[in-house]
Amino acid sequence: MYVSMREMLAKANQENYAVLAINCFNLETAKAVIEAAEEMHAPIIVDLLEEHLKMHLDYRYLTKPIIRMANNAKVDVAINLDHGQEVAYVKQCLQEGFSSVMMDASMYPLEENIRITKEMVQFAQQFNASVEAEVGDLGVVNGNQWTNQEMYTDPDEAIQFIQATGVDCLALSYGSTHGDYPEGYVPEFRFDIVEKIKKATQLPLVLHGGSGAGEENIRKSVALGINKINVGSDFMKAQLAEIQHCLAKDPLMGYPDVIHATISAGKEVVKKYIEIAGSKNKAL
């Protein structure tokens, strides 16, 4: 069933688990994510990153087929625009049928972030769509632009932001970084940031950069009130590894067979994270 994040995150908030949001960029990756969720009987969010949509396949060609997949699924599925930064583009995605969007104006001063996000919340209401936002900023492993202490979310600013905008969920920066961490590296999390914001607002909170964040970090985050976890790098890394494995075994393997193998590999990663996040068997 195709839904917005609002309903599924409200349930996750009430029952203290997190819903996985997996970065997809084509129909095959969306198929892997939805099938994994069905096998785990878990709600799921298909995250479509604005940058990916502009670089690979436009939302006008992806949205409707994935909505059809969602409507035919045995579990609740949301489509969320991840890190939407251009206001006009975010609005176009809502008009195209996205059930949820992230209006990421975190690069602006707090008051401007509030203004932009509040306007998007109001715009999304006509589509009955949910809105995610971000206070604080996450770096990226690529280019060694890691998240540092100055980029962490200020809890007082986050509380003010939530109260002023009416967002459905808020992404926090408290130790994770976007991208693929070096092997064996596990980030340190500032759990006090999550605790303070959750206690003051009871809003569904979001962890970005979930790949490689560490099982213990994720489980504790969920226990403290994280209700949505974004995973992209580990999902894609597993599929790339499967391609390498297939071609090493059979350099002449047919392209459709290689792609089919990547779907299976991607599903295993999604299922693992669903288990850690506690959303297994939480589908309605």
mmCIF file of C-alpha atoms in Angstrom:
data_model
loop_
_atom_site.group_PDB
_atom_site.id
_atom_site.type_symbol
_atom_site.label_atom_id
_atom_site.label_comp_id
_atom_site.label_asym_id
_atom_site.label_seq_id
_atom_site.Cartn_x
_atom_site.Cartn_y
_atom_site.Cartn_z
ATOM 1 C CA MET A 1 0.000 0.000 0.000
ATOM 2 C CA TYR A 2 1.281 3.456 -0.935
ATOM 3 C CA VAL A 3 1.312 5.853 2.037
ATOM 4 C CA SER A 4 3.139 8.913 3.345
ATOM 5 C CA MET A 5 5.830 8.680 5.989
ATOM 6 C CA ARG A 6 3.490 10.396 8.434
ATOM 7 C CA GLU A 7 1.426 7.318 9.240
ATOM 8 C CA MET A 8 4.275 4.828 9.359
ATOM 9 C CA LEU A 9 6.529 7.066 11.463
ATOM 10 C CA ALA A 10 3.711 7.848 13.893
ATOM 11 C CA LYS A 11 3.334 4.102 14.495
ATOM 12 C CA ALA A 12 7.108 3.671 14.794
ATOM 13 C CA ASN A 13 7.208 6.539 17.290
ATOM 14 C CA GLN A 14 4.460 5.004 19.379
ATOM 15 C CA GLU A 15 5.970 1.511 19.350
ATOM 16 C CA ASN A 16 9.653 2.569 19.581
ATOM 17 C CA TYR A 17 11.240 1.224 16.410
ATOM 18 C CA ALA A 18 12.640 2.767 13.225
ATOM 19 C CA VAL A 19 11.586 2.486 9.581
ATOM 20 C CA LEU A 20 14.323 2.031 6.998
ATOM 21 C CA ALA A 21 14.676 4.543 4.156
ATOM 22 C CA ILE A 22 16.847 3.087 1.407
ATOM 23 C CA ASN A 23 18.392 5.177 -1.372
ATOM 24 C CA CYS A 24 17.192 3.957 -4.782
ATOM 25 C CA PHE A 25 17.779 5.415 -8.230
ATOM 26 C CA ASN A 26 16.088 3.014 -10.648
ATOM 27 C CA LEU A 27 13.318 0.411 -10.770
ATOM 28 C CA GLU A 28 15.604 -2.498 -9.923
ATOM 29 C CA THR A 29 16.805 -0.930 -6.672
ATOM 30 C CA ALA A 30 13.226 -0.023 -5.718
ATOM 31 C CA LYS A 31 12.154 -3.601 -6.471
ATOM 32 C CA ALA A 32 14.896 -4.963 -4.188
ATOM 33 C CA VAL A 33 13.893 -2.668 -1.338
ATOM 34 C CA ILE A 34 10.157 -3.377 -1.542
ATOM 35 C CA GLU A 35 10.648 -7.143 -1.865
ATOM 36 C CA ALA A 36 12.979 -7.180 1.146
ATOM 37 C CA ALA A 37 10.385 -5.291 3.192
ATOM 38 C CA GLU A 38 7.669 -7.730 2.129
ATOM 39 C CA GLU A 39 9.794 -10.701 3.159
ATOM 40 C CA MET A 40 10.396 -9.092 6.570
ATOM 41 C CA HIS A 41 6.787 -7.868 6.852
ATOM 42 C CA ALA A 42 8.126 -4.372 7.529
ATOM 43 C CA PRO A 43 7.095 -0.872 6.429
ATOM 44 C CA ILE A 44 9.657 0.725 4.120
ATOM 45 C CA ILE A 45 10.602 4.063 2.573
ATOM 46 C CA VAL A 46 12.025 4.347 -0.939
ATOM 47 C CA ASP A 47 14.365 7.337 -0.779
ATOM 48 C CA LEU A 48 15.013 9.078 -4.090
ATOM 49 C CA LEU A 49 17.887 11.535 -3.742
ATOM 50 C CA GLU A 50 17.457 14.808 -5.632
ATOM 51 C CA GLU A 51 21.049 14.580 -6.873
ATOM 52 C CA HIS A 52 20.507 11.025 -8.192
ATOM 53 C CA LEU A 53 17.289 11.987 -9.943
ATOM 54 C CA LYS A 54 18.992 14.843 -11.743
ATOM 55 C CA MET A 55 22.053 12.755 -12.626
ATOM 56 C CA HIS A 56 20.551 9.374 -13.551
ATOM 57 C CA LEU A 57 16.813 9.142 -14.210
ATOM 58 C CA ASP A 58 14.337 11.987 -13.833
ATOM 59 C CA TYR A 59 11.478 11.754 -11.329
ATOM 60 C CA ARG A 60 8.958 11.988 -14.204
ATOM 61 C CA TYR A 61 10.037 8.538 -15.402
ATOM 62 C CA LEU A 62 10.500 6.882 -12.001
ATOM 63 C CA THR A 63 7.668 8.041 -9.774
ATOM 64 C CA LYS A 64 4.604 6.438 -11.343
ATOM 65 C CA PRO A 65 6.136 2.942 -11.787
ATOM 66 C CA ILE A 66 7.363 2.906 -8.184
ATOM 67 C CA ILE A 67 3.945 4.076 -6.973
ATOM 68 C CA ARG A 68 2.458 1.103 -8.840
ATOM 69 C CA MET A 69 4.971 -1.188 -7.084
ATOM 70 C CA ALA A 70 3.987 0.363 -3.762
ATOM 71 C CA ASN A 71 0.270 -0.055 -4.350
ATOM 72 C CA ASN A 72 0.818 -3.710 -5.217
ATOM 73 C CA ALA A 73 3.047 -4.337 -2.196
ATOM 74 C CA LYS A 74 1.963 -6.369 0.816
ATOM 75 C CA VAL A 75 3.419 -3.762 3.202
ATOM 76 C CA ASP A 76 3.221 0.023 3.559
ATOM 77 C CA VAL A 77 5.596 1.834 1.196
ATOM 78 C CA ALA A 78 6.399 5.547 1.066
ATOM 79 C CA ILE A 79 8.359 7.415 -1.596
ATOM 80 C CA ASN A 80 10.440 10.219 -0.131
ATOM 81 C CA LEU A 81 12.513 12.854 -1.921
ATOM 82 C CA ASP A 82 15.836 12.749 -0.081
ATOM 83 C CA HIS A 83 17.746 16.010 0.469
ATOM 84 C CA GLY A 84 15.528 18.127 -1.745
ATOM 85 C CA GLN A 85 17.250 21.500 -1.804
ATOM 86 C CA GLU A 86 15.604 23.372 -4.669
ATOM 87 C CA VAL A 87 12.155 24.562 -3.615
ATOM 88 C CA ALA A 88 10.711 24.388 -7.127
ATOM 89 C CA TYR A 89 12.029 20.862 -7.625
ATOM 90 C CA VAL A 90 10.574 19.667 -4.298
ATOM 91 C CA LYS A 91 7.184 21.084 -5.283
ATOM 92 C CA GLN A 92 7.367 19.355 -8.674
ATOM 93 C CA CYS A 93 8.008 16.024 -6.957
ATOM 94 C CA LEU A 94 4.952 16.516 -4.757
ATOM 95 C CA GLN A 95 2.861 17.337 -7.812
ATOM 96 C CA GLU A 96 4.183 14.199 -9.519
ATOM 97 C CA GLY A 97 2.939 12.023 -6.677
ATOM 98 C CA PHE A 98 5.671 11.716 -4.034
ATOM 99 C CA SER A 99 4.003 10.867 -0.729
ATOM 100 C CA SER A 100 6.815 12.521 1.247
ATOM 101 C CA VAL A 101 9.623 15.009 0.708
ATOM 102 C CA MET A 102 12.645 16.233 2.586
ATOM 103 C CA MET A 103 12.970 20.004 2.353
ATOM 104 C CA ASP A 104 16.641 20.363 3.201
ATOM 105 C CA ALA A 105 17.343 24.018 3.894
ATOM 106 C CA SER A 106 19.867 23.188 6.617
ATOM 107 C CA MET A 107 22.589 25.115 4.821
ATOM 108 C CA TYR A 108 20.787 28.388 5.615
ATOM 109 C CA PRO A 109 20.640 30.256 8.943
ATOM 110 C CA LEU A 110 17.993 28.903 11.318
ATOM 111 C CA GLU A 111 15.355 31.561 10.617
ATOM 112 C CA GLU A 112 15.635 31.038 6.852
ATOM 113 C CA ASN A 113 15.508 27.259 7.304
ATOM 114 C CA ILE A 114 12.322 27.738 9.340
ATOM 115 C CA ARG A 115 10.743 30.021 6.719
ATOM 116 C CA ILE A 116 11.481 27.732 3.756
ATOM 117 C CA THR A 117 10.422 24.583 5.588
ATOM 118 C CA LYS A 118 7.223 26.075 6.986
ATOM 119 C CA GLU A 119 6.148 27.152 3.500
ATOM 120 C CA MET A 120 6.835 23.640 2.176
ATOM 121 C CA VAL A 121 4.832 22.066 5.015
ATOM 122 C CA GLN A 122 1.900 24.254 4.059
ATOM 123 C CA PHE A 123 2.305 23.440 0.345
ATOM 124 C CA ALA A 124 2.498 19.684 1.013
ATOM 125 C CA GLN A 125 -0.782 19.687 2.906
ATOM 126 C CA GLN A 126 -2.789 19.898 -0.325
ATOM 127 C CA PHE A 127 -1.234 16.556 -1.345
ATOM 128 C CA ASN A 128 -1.591 14.996 2.103
ATOM 129 C CA ALA A 129 2.173 14.487 1.969
ATOM 130 C CA SER A 130 4.629 14.493 4.857
ATOM 131 C CA VAL A 131 7.678 16.745 5.155
ATOM 132 C CA GLU A 132 11.079 15.949 6.634
ATOM 133 C CA ALA A 133 13.663 18.633 7.363
ATOM 134 C CA GLU A 134 17.128 18.916 8.886
ATOM 135 C CA VAL A 135 18.765 21.056 11.548
ATOM 136 C CA GLY A 136 22.523 20.705 11.752
ATOM 137 C CA ASP A 137 24.622 19.392 8.896
ATOM 138 C CA LEU A 138 26.195 16.081 7.875
ATOM 139 C CA GLY A 139 29.472 15.876 6.038
ATOM 140 C CA VAL A 140 30.554 13.243 3.525
ATOM 141 C CA VAL A 141 33.329 10.667 3.756
ATOM 142 C CA ASN A 142 34.292 11.365 0.133
ATOM 143 C CA GLY A 143 36.812 14.172 -0.024
ATOM 144 C CA ASN A 144 37.463 13.745 3.701
ATOM 145 C CA GLN A 145 34.700 16.248 4.528
ATOM 146 C CA TRP A 146 33.601 14.384 7.640
ATOM 147 C CA THR A 147 30.981 15.655 10.074
ATOM 148 C CA ASN A 148 32.652 17.613 12.856
ATOM 149 C CA GLN A 149 31.450 18.927 16.214
ATOM 150 C CA GLU A 150 30.509 22.330 14.779
ATOM 151 C CA MET A 151 28.104 20.587 12.395
ATOM 152 C CA TYR A 152 26.163 18.797 15.143
ATOM 153 C CA THR A 153 22.533 19.734 15.728
ATOM 154 C CA ASP A 154 21.943 22.311 18.447
ATOM 155 C CA PRO A 155 19.073 20.768 20.475
ATOM 156 C CA ASP A 156 17.573 24.141 21.399
ATOM 157 C CA GLU A 157 17.523 25.216 17.750
ATOM 158 C CA ALA A 158 15.966 21.901 16.748
ATOM 159 C CA ILE A 159 13.220 22.269 19.352
ATOM 160 C CA GLN A 160 12.495 25.814 18.185
ATOM 161 C CA PHE A 161 12.467 24.634 14.556
ATOM 162 C CA ILE A 162 10.000 21.812 15.238
ATOM 163 C CA GLN A 163 7.632 24.091 17.105
ATOM 164 C CA ALA A 164 7.775 26.768 14.385
ATOM 165 C CA THR A 165 7.418 24.613 11.258
ATOM 166 C CA GLY A 166 5.105 21.692 12.006
ATOM 167 C CA VAL A 167 7.371 19.178 10.224
ATOM 168 C CA ASP A 168 6.507 15.482 10.408
ATOM 169 C CA CYS A 169 10.064 14.378 11.234
ATOM 170 C CA LEU A 170 13.472 15.944 11.703
ATOM 171 C CA ALA A 171 16.916 14.728 10.666
ATOM 172 C CA LEU A 172 19.649 15.297 13.230
ATOM 173 C CA SER A 173 23.422 15.472 13.040
ATOM 174 C CA TYR A 174 24.897 13.752 16.075
ATOM 175 C CA GLY A 175 27.890 11.787 14.835
ATOM 176 C CA SER A 176 27.182 10.049 11.530
ATOM 177 C CA THR A 177 28.525 11.010 8.092
ATOM 178 C CA HIS A 178 27.194 10.346 4.602
ATOM 179 C CA GLY A 179 29.116 7.755 2.627
ATOM 180 C CA ASP A 180 31.230 4.641 3.102
ATOM 181 C CA TYR A 181 33.402 4.668 6.239
ATOM 182 C CA PRO A 182 36.915 3.142 6.174
ATOM 183 C CA GLU A 183 36.891 -0.553 7.076
ATOM 184 C CA GLY A 184 36.659 -1.099 10.825
ATOM 185 C CA TYR A 185 35.715 2.502 11.624
ATOM 186 C CA VAL A 186 32.666 3.104 13.814
ATOM 187 C CA PRO A 187 31.611 6.718 14.560
ATOM 188 C CA GLU A 188 30.944 8.016 18.063
ATOM 189 C CA PHE A 189 27.421 9.322 18.594
ATOM 190 C CA ARG A 190 26.251 12.195 20.794
ATOM 191 C CA PHE A 191 23.139 10.496 22.145
ATOM 192 C CA ASP A 192 22.397 13.399 24.477
ATOM 193 C CA ILE A 193 21.337 15.442 21.421
ATOM 194 C CA VAL A 194 18.679 12.871 20.510
ATOM 195 C CA GLU A 195 17.509 12.529 24.123
ATOM 196 C CA LYS A 196 16.973 16.252 24.691
ATOM 197 C CA ILE A 197 15.057 16.843 21.440
ATOM 198 C CA LYS A 198 12.908 13.757 21.833
ATOM 199 C CA LYS A 199 12.001 14.576 25.425
ATOM 200 C CA ALA A 200 10.952 18.112 24.472
ATOM 201 C CA THR A 201 9.023 17.341 21.282
ATOM 202 C CA GLN A 202 8.140 13.629 20.999
ATOM 203 C CA LEU A 203 8.563 14.054 17.222
ATOM 204 C CA PRO A 204 9.804 11.201 15.007
ATOM 205 C CA LEU A 205 13.548 11.813 14.598
ATOM 206 C CA VAL A 206 15.798 10.717 11.747
ATOM 207 C CA LEU A 207 19.318 9.299 11.465
ATOM 208 C CA HIS A 208 21.042 10.013 8.160
ATOM 209 C CA GLY A 209 24.228 8.182 7.217
ATOM 210 C CA GLY A 210 23.113 4.889 8.713
ATOM 211 C CA SER A 211 25.495 2.792 6.606
ATOM 212 C CA GLY A 212 28.362 1.562 8.745
ATOM 213 C CA ALA A 213 27.133 3.498 11.786
ATOM 214 C CA GLY A 214 27.448 0.366 13.902
ATOM 215 C CA GLU A 215 24.753 -1.954 15.191
ATOM 216 C CA GLU A 216 25.110 -0.786 18.791
ATOM 217 C CA ASN A 217 24.852 2.884 17.778
ATOM 218 C CA ILE A 218 21.727 2.180 15.730
ATOM 219 C CA ARG A 219 20.005 0.134 18.411
ATOM 220 C CA LYS A 220 20.681 2.794 21.049
ATOM 221 C CA SER A 221 19.507 5.539 18.677
ATOM 222 C CA VAL A 222 16.227 3.696 18.153
ATOM 223 C CA ALA A 223 15.806 3.153 21.889
ATOM 224 C CA LEU A 224 16.197 6.916 22.429
ATOM 225 C CA GLY A 225 13.696 7.963 19.768
ATOM 226 C CA ILE A 226 15.090 7.663 16.230
ATOM 227 C CA ASN A 227 12.208 6.466 14.031
ATOM 228 C CA LYS A 228 13.679 6.665 10.520
ATOM 229 C CA ILE A 229 17.115 5.487 9.429
ATOM 230 C CA ASN A 230 18.602 6.327 6.030
ATOM 231 C CA VAL A 231 20.838 3.712 4.404
ATOM 232 C CA GLY A 232 22.398 4.086 0.985
ATOM 233 C CA SER A 233 26.099 3.236 0.791
ATOM 234 C CA ASP A 234 25.908 -0.286 2.255
ATOM 235 C CA PHE A 235 22.996 -1.132 -0.044
ATOM 236 C CA MET A 236 24.852 0.015 -3.154
ATOM 237 C CA LYS A 237 28.187 -1.420 -2.025
ATOM 238 C CA ALA A 238 26.635 -4.900 -1.713
ATOM 239 C CA GLN A 239 25.254 -4.655 -5.241
ATOM 240 C CA LEU A 240 28.601 -3.500 -6.646
ATOM 241 C CA ALA A 241 30.368 -6.384 -4.897
ATOM 242 C CA GLU A 242 27.885 -8.811 -6.444
ATOM 243 C CA ILE A 243 28.592 -7.449 -9.920
ATOM 244 C CA GLN A 244 32.321 -7.935 -9.348
ATOM 245 C CA HIS A 245 31.705 -11.452 -8.053
ATOM 246 C CA CYS A 246 29.501 -12.395 -11.011
ATOM 247 C CA LEU A 247 31.944 -11.118 -13.626
ATOM 248 C CA ALA A 248 34.931 -12.726 -11.898
ATOM 249 C CA LYS A 249 33.090 -16.055 -12.013
ATOM 250 C CA ASP A 250 31.770 -15.580 -15.542
ATOM 251 C CA PRO A 251 33.067 -12.571 -17.538
ATOM 252 C CA LEU A 252 30.478 -13.281 -20.227
ATOM 253 C CA MET A 253 27.471 -13.422 -17.890
ATOM 254 C CA GLY A 254 24.441 -11.767 -19.463
ATOM 255 C CA TYR A 255 23.569 -8.290 -18.290
ATOM 256 C CA PRO A 256 20.008 -9.237 -17.157
ATOM 257 C CA ASP A 257 21.471 -12.055 -15.025
ATOM 258 C CA VAL A 258 23.967 -9.676 -13.425
ATOM 259 C CA ILE A 259 21.230 -7.168 -12.592
ATOM 260 C CA HIS A 260 19.039 -9.918 -11.152
ATOM 261 C CA ALA A 261 21.923 -10.956 -8.899
ATOM 262 C CA THR A 262 22.312 -7.395 -7.623
ATOM 263 C CA ILE A 263 18.650 -7.363 -6.561
ATOM 264 C CA SER A 264 19.207 -10.409 -4.357
ATOM 265 C CA ALA A 265 22.389 -8.928 -2.868
ATOM 266 C CA GLY A 266 20.692 -5.612 -2.121
ATOM 267 C CA LYS A 267 17.753 -7.332 -0.436
ATOM 268 C CA GLU A 268 20.030 -9.033 2.088
ATOM 269 C CA VAL A 269 21.433 -5.676 3.250
ATOM 270 C CA VAL A 270 17.957 -4.159 3.597
ATOM 271 C CA LYS A 271 16.748 -7.153 5.602
ATOM 272 C CA LYS A 272 19.738 -6.912 7.941
ATOM 273 C CA TYR A 273 19.047 -3.248 8.696
ATOM 274 C CA ILE A 274 15.321 -3.888 9.156
ATOM 275 C CA GLU A 275 16.233 -6.419 11.825
ATOM 276 C CA ILE A 276 18.546 -3.962 13.616
ATOM 277 C CA ALA A 277 16.011 -1.118 13.431
ATOM 278 C CA GLY A 278 13.300 -3.277 14.984
ATOM 279 C CA SER A 279 10.752 -2.880 12.180
ATOM 280 C CA LYS A 280 10.489 -6.580 11.295
ATOM 281 C CA ASN A 281 6.853 -7.728 11.496
ATOM 282 C CA LYS A 282 5.695 -4.136 12.131
ATOM 283 C CA ALA A 283 3.737 -3.788 8.885
ATOM 284 C CA LEU A 284 -0.004 -3.316 9.341
#
